[in-house]
Coordinates of C-alpha atoms in Angstrom, one line a residue:
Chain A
X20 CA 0.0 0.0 0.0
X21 CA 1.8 3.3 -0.9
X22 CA -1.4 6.0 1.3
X23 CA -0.2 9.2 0.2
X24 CA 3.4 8.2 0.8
X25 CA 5.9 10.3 -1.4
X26 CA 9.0 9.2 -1.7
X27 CA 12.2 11.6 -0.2
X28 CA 15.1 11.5 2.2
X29 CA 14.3 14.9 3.9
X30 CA 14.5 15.3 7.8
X31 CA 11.2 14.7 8.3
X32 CA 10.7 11.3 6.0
X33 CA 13.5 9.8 8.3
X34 CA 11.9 11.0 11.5
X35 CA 11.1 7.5 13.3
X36 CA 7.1 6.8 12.0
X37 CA 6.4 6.6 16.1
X38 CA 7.6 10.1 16.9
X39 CA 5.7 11.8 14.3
X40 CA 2.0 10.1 15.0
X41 CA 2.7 11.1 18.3
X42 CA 3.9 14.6 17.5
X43 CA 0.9 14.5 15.1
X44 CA -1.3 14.2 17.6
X45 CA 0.1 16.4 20.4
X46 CA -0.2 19.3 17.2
X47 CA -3.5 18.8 16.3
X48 CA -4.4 18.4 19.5
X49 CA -3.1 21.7 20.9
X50 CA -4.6 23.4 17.5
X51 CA -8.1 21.6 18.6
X52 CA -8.0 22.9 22.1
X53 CA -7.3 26.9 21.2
X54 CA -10.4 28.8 21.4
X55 CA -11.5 29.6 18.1
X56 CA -11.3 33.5 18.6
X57 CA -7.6 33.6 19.1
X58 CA -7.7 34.2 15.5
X59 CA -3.9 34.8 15.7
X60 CA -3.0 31.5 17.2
X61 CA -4.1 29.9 14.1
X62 CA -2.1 32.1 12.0
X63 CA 0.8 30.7 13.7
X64 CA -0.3 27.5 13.7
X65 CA -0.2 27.4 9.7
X66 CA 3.1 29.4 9.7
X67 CA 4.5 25.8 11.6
X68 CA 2.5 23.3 9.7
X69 CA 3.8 24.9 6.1
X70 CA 7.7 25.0 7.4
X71 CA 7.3 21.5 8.2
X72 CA 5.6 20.8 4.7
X73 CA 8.4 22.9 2.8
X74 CA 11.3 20.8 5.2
X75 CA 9.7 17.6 4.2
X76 CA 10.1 19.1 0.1
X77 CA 5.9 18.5 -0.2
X78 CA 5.2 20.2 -3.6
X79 CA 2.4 22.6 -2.3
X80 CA 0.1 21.8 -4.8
X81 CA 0.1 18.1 -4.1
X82 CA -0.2 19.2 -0.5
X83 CA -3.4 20.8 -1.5
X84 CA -5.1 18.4 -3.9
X85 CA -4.6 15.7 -0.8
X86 CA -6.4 18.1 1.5
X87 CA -9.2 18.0 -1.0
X88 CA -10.6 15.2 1.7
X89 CA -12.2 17.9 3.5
X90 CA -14.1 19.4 0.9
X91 CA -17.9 17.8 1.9
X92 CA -17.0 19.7 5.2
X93 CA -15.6 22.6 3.8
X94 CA -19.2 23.3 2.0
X95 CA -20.7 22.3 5.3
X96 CA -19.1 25.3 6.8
X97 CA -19.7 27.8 4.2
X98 CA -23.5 27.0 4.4
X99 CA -23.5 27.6 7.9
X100 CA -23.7 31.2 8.5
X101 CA -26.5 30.8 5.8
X102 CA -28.3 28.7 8.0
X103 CA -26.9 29.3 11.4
X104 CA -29.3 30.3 14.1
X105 CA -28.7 33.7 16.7
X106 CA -27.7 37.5 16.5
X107 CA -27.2 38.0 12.4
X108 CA -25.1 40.7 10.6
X109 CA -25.7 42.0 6.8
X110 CA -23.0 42.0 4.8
X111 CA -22.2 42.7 1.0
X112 CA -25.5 45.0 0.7
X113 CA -28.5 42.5 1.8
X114 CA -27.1 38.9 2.5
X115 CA -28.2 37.8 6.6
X116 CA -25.2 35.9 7.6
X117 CA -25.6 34.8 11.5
X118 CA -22.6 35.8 13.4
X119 CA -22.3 32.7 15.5
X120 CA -22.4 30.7 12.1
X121 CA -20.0 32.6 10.9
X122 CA -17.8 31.3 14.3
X123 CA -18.8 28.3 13.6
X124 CA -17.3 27.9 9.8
X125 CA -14.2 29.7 10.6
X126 CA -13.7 27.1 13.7
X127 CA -14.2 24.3 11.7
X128 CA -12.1 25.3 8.8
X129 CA -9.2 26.4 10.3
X130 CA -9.1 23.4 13.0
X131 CA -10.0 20.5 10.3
X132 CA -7.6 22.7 7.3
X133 CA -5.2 22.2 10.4
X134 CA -5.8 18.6 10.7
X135 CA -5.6 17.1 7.6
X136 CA -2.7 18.8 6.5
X137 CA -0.6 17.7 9.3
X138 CA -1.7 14.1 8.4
X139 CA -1.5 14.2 4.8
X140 CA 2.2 15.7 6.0
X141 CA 2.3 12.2 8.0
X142 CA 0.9 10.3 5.4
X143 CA 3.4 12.1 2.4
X144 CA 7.0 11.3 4.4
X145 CA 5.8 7.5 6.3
X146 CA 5.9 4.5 4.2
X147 CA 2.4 2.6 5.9
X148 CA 4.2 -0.5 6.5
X149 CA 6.6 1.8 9.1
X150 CA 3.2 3.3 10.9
X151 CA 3.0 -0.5 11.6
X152 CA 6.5 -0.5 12.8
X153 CA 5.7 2.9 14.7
X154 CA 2.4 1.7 16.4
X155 CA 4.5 -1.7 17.7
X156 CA 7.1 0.6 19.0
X157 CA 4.7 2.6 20.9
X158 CA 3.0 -0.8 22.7
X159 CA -0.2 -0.9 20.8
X160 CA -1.2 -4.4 21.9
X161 CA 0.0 -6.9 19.4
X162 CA -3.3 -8.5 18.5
X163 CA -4.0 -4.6 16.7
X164 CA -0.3 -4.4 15.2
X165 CA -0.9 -7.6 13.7
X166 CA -4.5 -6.9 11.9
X167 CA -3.2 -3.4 10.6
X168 CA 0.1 -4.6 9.3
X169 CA -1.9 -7.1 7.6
X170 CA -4.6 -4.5 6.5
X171 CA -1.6 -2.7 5.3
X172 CA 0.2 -5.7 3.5
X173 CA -2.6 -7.1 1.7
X174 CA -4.6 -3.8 0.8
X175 CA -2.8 -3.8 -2.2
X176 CA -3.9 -7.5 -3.1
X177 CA -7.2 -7.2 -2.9
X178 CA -7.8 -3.8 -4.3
X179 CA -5.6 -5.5 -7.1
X180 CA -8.1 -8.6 -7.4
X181 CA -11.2 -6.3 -7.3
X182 CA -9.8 -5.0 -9.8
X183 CA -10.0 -7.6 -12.0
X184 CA -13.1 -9.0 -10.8
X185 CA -14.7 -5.5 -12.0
X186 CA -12.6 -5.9 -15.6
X187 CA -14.1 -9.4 -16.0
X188 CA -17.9 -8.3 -15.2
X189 CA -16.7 -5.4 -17.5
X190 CA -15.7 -7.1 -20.5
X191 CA -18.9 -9.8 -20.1
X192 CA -20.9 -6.8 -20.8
X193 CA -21.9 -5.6 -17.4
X194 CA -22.3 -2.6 -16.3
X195 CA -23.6 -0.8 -12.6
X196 CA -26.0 2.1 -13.6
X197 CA -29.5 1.0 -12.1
X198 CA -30.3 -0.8 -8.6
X199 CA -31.0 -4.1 -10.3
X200 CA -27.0 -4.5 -10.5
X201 CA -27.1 -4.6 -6.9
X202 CA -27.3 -8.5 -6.7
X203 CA -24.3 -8.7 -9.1
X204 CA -21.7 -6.6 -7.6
X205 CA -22.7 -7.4 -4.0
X206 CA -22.3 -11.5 -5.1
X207 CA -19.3 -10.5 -6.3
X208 CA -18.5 -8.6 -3.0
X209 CA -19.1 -12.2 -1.2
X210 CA -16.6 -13.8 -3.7
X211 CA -14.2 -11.1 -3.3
X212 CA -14.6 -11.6 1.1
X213 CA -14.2 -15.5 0.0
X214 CA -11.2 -15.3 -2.0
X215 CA -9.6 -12.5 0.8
X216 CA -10.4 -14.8 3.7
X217 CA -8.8 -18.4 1.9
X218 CA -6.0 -16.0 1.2
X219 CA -5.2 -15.2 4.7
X220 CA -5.5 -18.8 5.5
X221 CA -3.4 -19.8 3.2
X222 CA -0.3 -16.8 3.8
X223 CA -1.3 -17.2 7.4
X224 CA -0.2 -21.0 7.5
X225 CA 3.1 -20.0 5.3
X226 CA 3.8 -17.5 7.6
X227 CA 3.6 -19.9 10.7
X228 CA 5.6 -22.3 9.0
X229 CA 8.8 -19.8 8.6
X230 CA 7.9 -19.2 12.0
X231 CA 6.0 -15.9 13.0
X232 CA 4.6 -16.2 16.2
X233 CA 2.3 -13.5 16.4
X234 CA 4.2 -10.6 18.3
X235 CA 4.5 -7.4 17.6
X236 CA 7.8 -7.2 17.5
X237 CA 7.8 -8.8 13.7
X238 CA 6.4 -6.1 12.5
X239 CA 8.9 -3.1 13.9
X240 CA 12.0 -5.0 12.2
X241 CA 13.6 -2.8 9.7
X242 CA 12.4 0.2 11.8
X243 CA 14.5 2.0 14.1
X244 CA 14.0 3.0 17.5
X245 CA 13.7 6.7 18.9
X246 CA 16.4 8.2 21.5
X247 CA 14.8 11.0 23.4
X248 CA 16.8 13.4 20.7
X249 CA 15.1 12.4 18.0
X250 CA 11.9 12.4 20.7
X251 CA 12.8 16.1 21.4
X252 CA 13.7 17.0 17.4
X253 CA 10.0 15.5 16.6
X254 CA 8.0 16.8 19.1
X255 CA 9.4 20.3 18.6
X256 CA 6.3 20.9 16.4
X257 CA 3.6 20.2 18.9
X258 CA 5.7 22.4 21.7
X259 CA 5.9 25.6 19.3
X260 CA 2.5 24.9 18.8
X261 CA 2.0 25.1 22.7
X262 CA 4.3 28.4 22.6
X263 CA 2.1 29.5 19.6
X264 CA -1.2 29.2 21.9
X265 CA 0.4 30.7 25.0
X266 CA 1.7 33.5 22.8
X267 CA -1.6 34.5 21.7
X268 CA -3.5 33.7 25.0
X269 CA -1.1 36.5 26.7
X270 CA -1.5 38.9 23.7
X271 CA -5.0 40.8 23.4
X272 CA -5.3 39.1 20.0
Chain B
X26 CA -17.7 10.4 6.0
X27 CA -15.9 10.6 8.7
X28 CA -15.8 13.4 11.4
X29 CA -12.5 16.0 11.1
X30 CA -10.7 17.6 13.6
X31 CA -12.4 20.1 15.1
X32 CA -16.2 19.3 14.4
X33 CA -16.9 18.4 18.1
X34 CA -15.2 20.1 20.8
X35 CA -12.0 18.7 22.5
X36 CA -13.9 17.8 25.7
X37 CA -16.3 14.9 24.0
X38 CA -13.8 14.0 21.3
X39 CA -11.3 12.8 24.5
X40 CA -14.0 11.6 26.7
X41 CA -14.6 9.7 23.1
X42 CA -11.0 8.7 22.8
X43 CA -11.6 7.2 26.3
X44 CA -14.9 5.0 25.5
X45 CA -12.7 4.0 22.4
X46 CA -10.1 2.7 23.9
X47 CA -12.2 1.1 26.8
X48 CA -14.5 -0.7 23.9
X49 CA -10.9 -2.3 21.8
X50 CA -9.4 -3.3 25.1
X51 CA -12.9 -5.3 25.5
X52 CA -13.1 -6.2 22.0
X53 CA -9.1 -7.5 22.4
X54 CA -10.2 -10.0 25.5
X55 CA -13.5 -11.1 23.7
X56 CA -11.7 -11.5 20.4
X57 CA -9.3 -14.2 22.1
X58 CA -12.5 -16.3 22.3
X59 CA -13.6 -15.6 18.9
X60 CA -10.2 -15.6 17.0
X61 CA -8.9 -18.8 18.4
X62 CA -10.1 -21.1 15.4
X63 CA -9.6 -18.0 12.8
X64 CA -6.4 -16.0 14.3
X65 CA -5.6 -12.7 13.8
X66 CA -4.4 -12.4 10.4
X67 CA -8.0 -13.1 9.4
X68 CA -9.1 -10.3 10.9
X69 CA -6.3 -8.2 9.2
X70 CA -8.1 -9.6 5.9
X71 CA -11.3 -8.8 6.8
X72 CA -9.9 -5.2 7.0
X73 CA -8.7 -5.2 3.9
X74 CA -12.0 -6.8 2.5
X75 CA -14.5 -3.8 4.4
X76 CA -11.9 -1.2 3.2
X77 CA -12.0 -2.7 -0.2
X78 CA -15.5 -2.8 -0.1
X79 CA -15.9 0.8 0.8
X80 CA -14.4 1.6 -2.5
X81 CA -17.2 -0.5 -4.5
X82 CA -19.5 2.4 -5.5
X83 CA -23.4 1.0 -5.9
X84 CA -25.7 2.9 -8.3
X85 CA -28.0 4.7 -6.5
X86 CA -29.7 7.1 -9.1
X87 CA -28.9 8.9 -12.1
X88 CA -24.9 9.9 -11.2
X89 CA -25.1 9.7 -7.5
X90 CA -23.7 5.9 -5.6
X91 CA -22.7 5.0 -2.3
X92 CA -21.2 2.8 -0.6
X93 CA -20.9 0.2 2.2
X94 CA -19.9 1.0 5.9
X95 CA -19.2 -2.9 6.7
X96 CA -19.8 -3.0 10.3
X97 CA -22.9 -5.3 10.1
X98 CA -20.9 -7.6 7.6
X99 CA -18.0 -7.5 9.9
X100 CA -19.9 -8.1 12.8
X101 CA -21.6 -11.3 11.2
X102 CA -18.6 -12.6 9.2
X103 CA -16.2 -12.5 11.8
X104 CA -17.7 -11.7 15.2
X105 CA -18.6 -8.8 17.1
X106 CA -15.3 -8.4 18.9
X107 CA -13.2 -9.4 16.2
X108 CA -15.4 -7.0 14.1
X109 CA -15.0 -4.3 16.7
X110 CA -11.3 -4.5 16.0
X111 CA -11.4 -4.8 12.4
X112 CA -13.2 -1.3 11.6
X113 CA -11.2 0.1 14.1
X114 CA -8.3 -0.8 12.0
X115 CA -10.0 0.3 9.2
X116 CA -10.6 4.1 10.5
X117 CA -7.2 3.8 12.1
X118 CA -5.6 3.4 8.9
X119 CA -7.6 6.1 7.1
X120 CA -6.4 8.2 9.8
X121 CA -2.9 7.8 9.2
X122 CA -2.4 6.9 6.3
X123 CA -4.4 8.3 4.3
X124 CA -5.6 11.8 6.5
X125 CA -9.7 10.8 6.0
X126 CA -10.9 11.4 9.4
X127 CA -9.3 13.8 12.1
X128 CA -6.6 12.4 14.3
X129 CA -8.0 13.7 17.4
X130 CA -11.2 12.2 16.0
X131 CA -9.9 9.2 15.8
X132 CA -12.4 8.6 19.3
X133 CA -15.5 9.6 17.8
X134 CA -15.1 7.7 14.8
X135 CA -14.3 4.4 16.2
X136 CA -17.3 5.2 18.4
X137 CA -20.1 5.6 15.8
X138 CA -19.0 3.5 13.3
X139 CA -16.5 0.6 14.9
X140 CA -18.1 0.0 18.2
X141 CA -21.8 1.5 18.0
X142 CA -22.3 0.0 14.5
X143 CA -20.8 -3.1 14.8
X144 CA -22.4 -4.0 18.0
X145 CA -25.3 -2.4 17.4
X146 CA -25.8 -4.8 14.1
X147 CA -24.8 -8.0 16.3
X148 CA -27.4 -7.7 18.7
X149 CA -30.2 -7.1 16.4
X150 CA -28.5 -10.0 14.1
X151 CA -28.7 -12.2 16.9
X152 CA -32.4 -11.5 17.9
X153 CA -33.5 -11.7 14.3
X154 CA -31.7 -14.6 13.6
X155 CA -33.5 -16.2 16.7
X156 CA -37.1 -14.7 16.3
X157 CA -36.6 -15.7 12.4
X158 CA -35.6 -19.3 13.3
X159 CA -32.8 -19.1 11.1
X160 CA -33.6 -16.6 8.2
X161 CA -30.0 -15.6 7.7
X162 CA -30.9 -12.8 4.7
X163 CA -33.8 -11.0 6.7
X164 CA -31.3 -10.8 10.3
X165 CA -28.6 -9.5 8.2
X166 CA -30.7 -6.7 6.4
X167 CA -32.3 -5.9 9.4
X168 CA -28.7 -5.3 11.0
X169 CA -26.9 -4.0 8.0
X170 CA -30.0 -1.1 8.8
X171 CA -29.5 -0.9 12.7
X172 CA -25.4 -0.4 12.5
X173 CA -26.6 2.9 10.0
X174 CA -28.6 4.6 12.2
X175 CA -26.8 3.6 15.4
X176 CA -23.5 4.9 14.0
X177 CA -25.5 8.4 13.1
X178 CA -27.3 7.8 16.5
X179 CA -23.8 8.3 18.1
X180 CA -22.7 11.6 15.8
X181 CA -26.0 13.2 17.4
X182 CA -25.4 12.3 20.7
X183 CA -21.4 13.8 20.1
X184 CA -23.0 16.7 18.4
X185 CA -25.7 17.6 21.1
X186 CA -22.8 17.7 23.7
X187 CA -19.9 19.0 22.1
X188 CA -21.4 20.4 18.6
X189 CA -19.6 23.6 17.6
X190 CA -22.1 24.3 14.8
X191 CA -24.6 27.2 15.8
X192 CA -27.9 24.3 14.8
X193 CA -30.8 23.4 16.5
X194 CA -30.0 19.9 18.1
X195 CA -33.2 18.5 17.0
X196 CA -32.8 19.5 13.3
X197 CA -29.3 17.8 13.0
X198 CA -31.0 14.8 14.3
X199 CA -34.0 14.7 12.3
X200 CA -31.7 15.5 9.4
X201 CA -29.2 13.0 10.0
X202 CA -31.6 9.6 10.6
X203 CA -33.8 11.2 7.5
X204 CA -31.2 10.9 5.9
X205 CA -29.3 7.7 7.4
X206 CA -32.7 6.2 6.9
X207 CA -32.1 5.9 3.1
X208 CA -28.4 5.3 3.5
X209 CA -29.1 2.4 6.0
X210 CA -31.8 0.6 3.7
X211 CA -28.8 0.5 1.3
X212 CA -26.2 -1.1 3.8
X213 CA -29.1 -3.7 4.1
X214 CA -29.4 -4.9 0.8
X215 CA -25.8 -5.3 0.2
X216 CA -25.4 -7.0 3.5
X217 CA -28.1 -9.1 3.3
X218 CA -26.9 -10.0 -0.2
X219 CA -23.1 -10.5 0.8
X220 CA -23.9 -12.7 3.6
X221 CA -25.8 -14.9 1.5
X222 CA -23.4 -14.8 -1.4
X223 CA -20.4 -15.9 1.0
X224 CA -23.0 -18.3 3.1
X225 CA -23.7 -19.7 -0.2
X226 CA -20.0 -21.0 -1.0
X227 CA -18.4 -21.3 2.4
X228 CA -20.6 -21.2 5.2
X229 CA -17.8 -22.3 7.6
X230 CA -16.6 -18.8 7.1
X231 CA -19.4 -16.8 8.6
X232 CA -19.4 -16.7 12.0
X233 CA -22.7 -15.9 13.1
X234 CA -23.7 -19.3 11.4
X235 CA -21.1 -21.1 13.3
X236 CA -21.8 -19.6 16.6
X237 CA -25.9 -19.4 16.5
X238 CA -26.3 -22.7 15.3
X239 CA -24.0 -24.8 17.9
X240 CA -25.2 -23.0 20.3
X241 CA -29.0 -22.0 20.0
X242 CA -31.3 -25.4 19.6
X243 CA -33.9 -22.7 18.2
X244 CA -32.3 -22.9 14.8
X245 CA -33.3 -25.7 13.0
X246 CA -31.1 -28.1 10.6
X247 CA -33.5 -27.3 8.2
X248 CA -33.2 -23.7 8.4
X249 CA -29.5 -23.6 8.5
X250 CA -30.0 -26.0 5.7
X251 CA -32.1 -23.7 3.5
X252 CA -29.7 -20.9 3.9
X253 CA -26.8 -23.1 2.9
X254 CA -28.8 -24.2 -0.3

């Protein structure tokens, strides 16, 4: 499975995968905790997330056309000072926007703009198969590390043999345009769960053979361990964001 | 669709990190039980097969399609707990991997649509399947619609106590079962139809055959038999 995974040797790409979920997460989650009126905070925040971006070498338009993910909410927000209840303000000669709608959008586009382009940053510069290696290293339990390093092996597979399944439906002359295909691609569906599940029996038994016992520790080889200065170098992002926010919660902004 | 960063307010999306994590490390003993025959690296492939499946788009009308959530078919292929962990791996990996679905999200989602739906469609599977004596297609419709609304049930209950949107509570709800209404009767059909296809060729595989039938004298031989036909 490549994700969004772009290849590179910057700073950033060989970052242990386990120190940047976790700085990931300490970002976002400082950006999701900053009142939405500290308009200023944000500002920051975006400064931090697009130096990252540029020391990672993400062409900015590839950055962008990942973050299309959000769009559905992005229209959300936009129609909500349309619809929002409360005090409303007229702007642009006529149009009723509601003020706390307008709040509203500008919270949720700046905090989920914020989001997913720190994850399509993780997702750009960490091969899957090392998020694997990254969540054994931080002690997920090993039952989880082993169904998501083997969600992330064989995703690949299977999207490869629906593939195919939908070619050779294709070229008998099927095609999916009215509800009475339903039956045909959900049987299919059920050959395609069939054909996944005999697979995994059948690597599963190979794989005991050579034998994998089940820990997680099989799937963090190849993937190196964090000192607490690459700790510190990783999580320098989520601690300016923290200087960010107490920056702007001193200032009148 | 899953919820981004920021929709609910930090409070309820870490009090839903914490019902997350509670409901996996549940799922993680109960799976034990249910994995011991199947192991884990099935439920890795059943991953792979719900995220597959989310990419099959269905026709709905001119232009428009959907598509699947899985959580009924996971719950009744491989088990509620072992289904539990599947589409948390599932969202987990969208997460990630692929930035669909906020990181400090991560709670809510695995709420609504890994542990609400999924257990959510078990139950009512199970009480169908019983009050049915046996009628495999009509338990698994009937939870393939059940794990829709419950997951939607859980983004209102999020919303009303930690929305940041400036909307009536009771409009987002009526607009989100109206809506999940349609989208569930969807998620039944293909279900229902799934379950049969795979009960049709391997019904060894499915496990709600395999643990409702040893275990409830209810179901008939000649129900289970008509199913398997």
């Amino acid at each position: 499975m490549e994700g969004l995974y772009l290849a590179g040797d910057s700073r950033i790409h060989r970052l242990p995968a386990q120190v940047k979920v976790v700085a990931a997460l300490f970002f976002v989650l400082v950006v999701v905790t900053t009142p939405r009126e500290r308009v200023l905070a944000f500002a920051g925040y975006a400064v931090l997330v697009a130096a990252v971006a540029a020391l990672a070498a993400i062409p900015p338009l590839r950055m962008l056309r990942r973050m299309m993910i959000e769009v559905p909410f992005v229209v959300f927000a936009v129609l909500l000072p349309v619809f929002g209840l409360g005090e409303r303000v007229t702007v642009l000669g006529g149009v009723s926007l509601s003020v706390e709608g307008l709040w509203a959008a500008w919270n949720i586009l700046a905090k989920a703009t914020l989001g997913v382009a720190v994850a399509v940053i993780l997702g750009a510069t960490t091969r899957p198969q090392d998020v694997v290696g990254g969540l054994a290293r931080l002690r997920l339990p090993a039952l989880l590390v082993q169904i998501t390093g083997f969600m992330v092996r064989y995703v690949d597979v299977v999207v490869d043999e629906a593939t195919r399944m939908r070619t050779a439906m294709a070229a008998r002359g099927f095609t999916a345009r009215h509800l009475n295909a339903w039956p045909a691609v959900a049987r299919s569906l059920g050959t395609l769960f069939v054909r996944t599940y005999e697979r995994g029996e059948r690597v599963h038994v190979a794989m005991l053979s050579r034998g994998y016992d089940g820990s997680a520790k099989a799937w963090s080889l190849g993937t190196s361990p964090a000192g607490p200065t690459v700790w510190a170098t990783g999580l320098a992002l989520p601690a300016a964001a923290l200087a960010v926010a107490g920056a702007a919660w001193w200032s009148t902004w | 669709m899953h919820i981004p960063d920021g929709f609910i307010d930090a409070p309820v999306a870490i009090a839903a990190g914490a019902v997350a994590i509670g409901a996996v490390a549940l799922s993680l003993r109960g799976a034990r039980r249910e994995l011991t025959e199947t192991s884990a690296p099935m439920a890795g492939l059943t991953a792979v097969f719900i995220f597959a499946a989310q990419m099959v788009n269905f026709p709905v009308a001119a232009g428009t399609s959907g598509h699947l959530i899985g959580a009924a078919l996971a719950a009744i292929l491989i088990g509620p707990y072992a289904g539990v962990l599947a589409m948390t791996v599932v969202l987990s990996v969208q997460a990630l991997v692929f930035a669909d679905g906020g990181l400090t999200a991560l709670g809510l989602n695995v709420v609504n649509l890994a542990v609400l739906a999924t257990v959510a469609a078990w139950w009512v599977f199970r009480g169908v399947f019983r009050l049915t004596r046996g009628r495999l297609v009509v338990a698994a419709a009937a939870a393939g619609f059940v794990s829709v609304l419950a997951a939607a049930g859980g983004f209102v209950v999020e919303f009303l106590l930690g929305g940041t949107v400036p909307l009536a509570g009771d409009t987002v709800a009526a607009a989100m079962f109206g809506v999940h209404a349609f989208i569930g009767i969807g998620e039944a059909a293909i279900t229902a139809l799934v379950v049969a296809a795979v009960a049709g060729v391997r019904p060894d595989l499915v496990y709600a055959l395999r643990r409702l039938r040893s275990s409830d004298p209810a179901v008939s031989p000649a129900a289970a038999e008509k199913v398997t036909a």
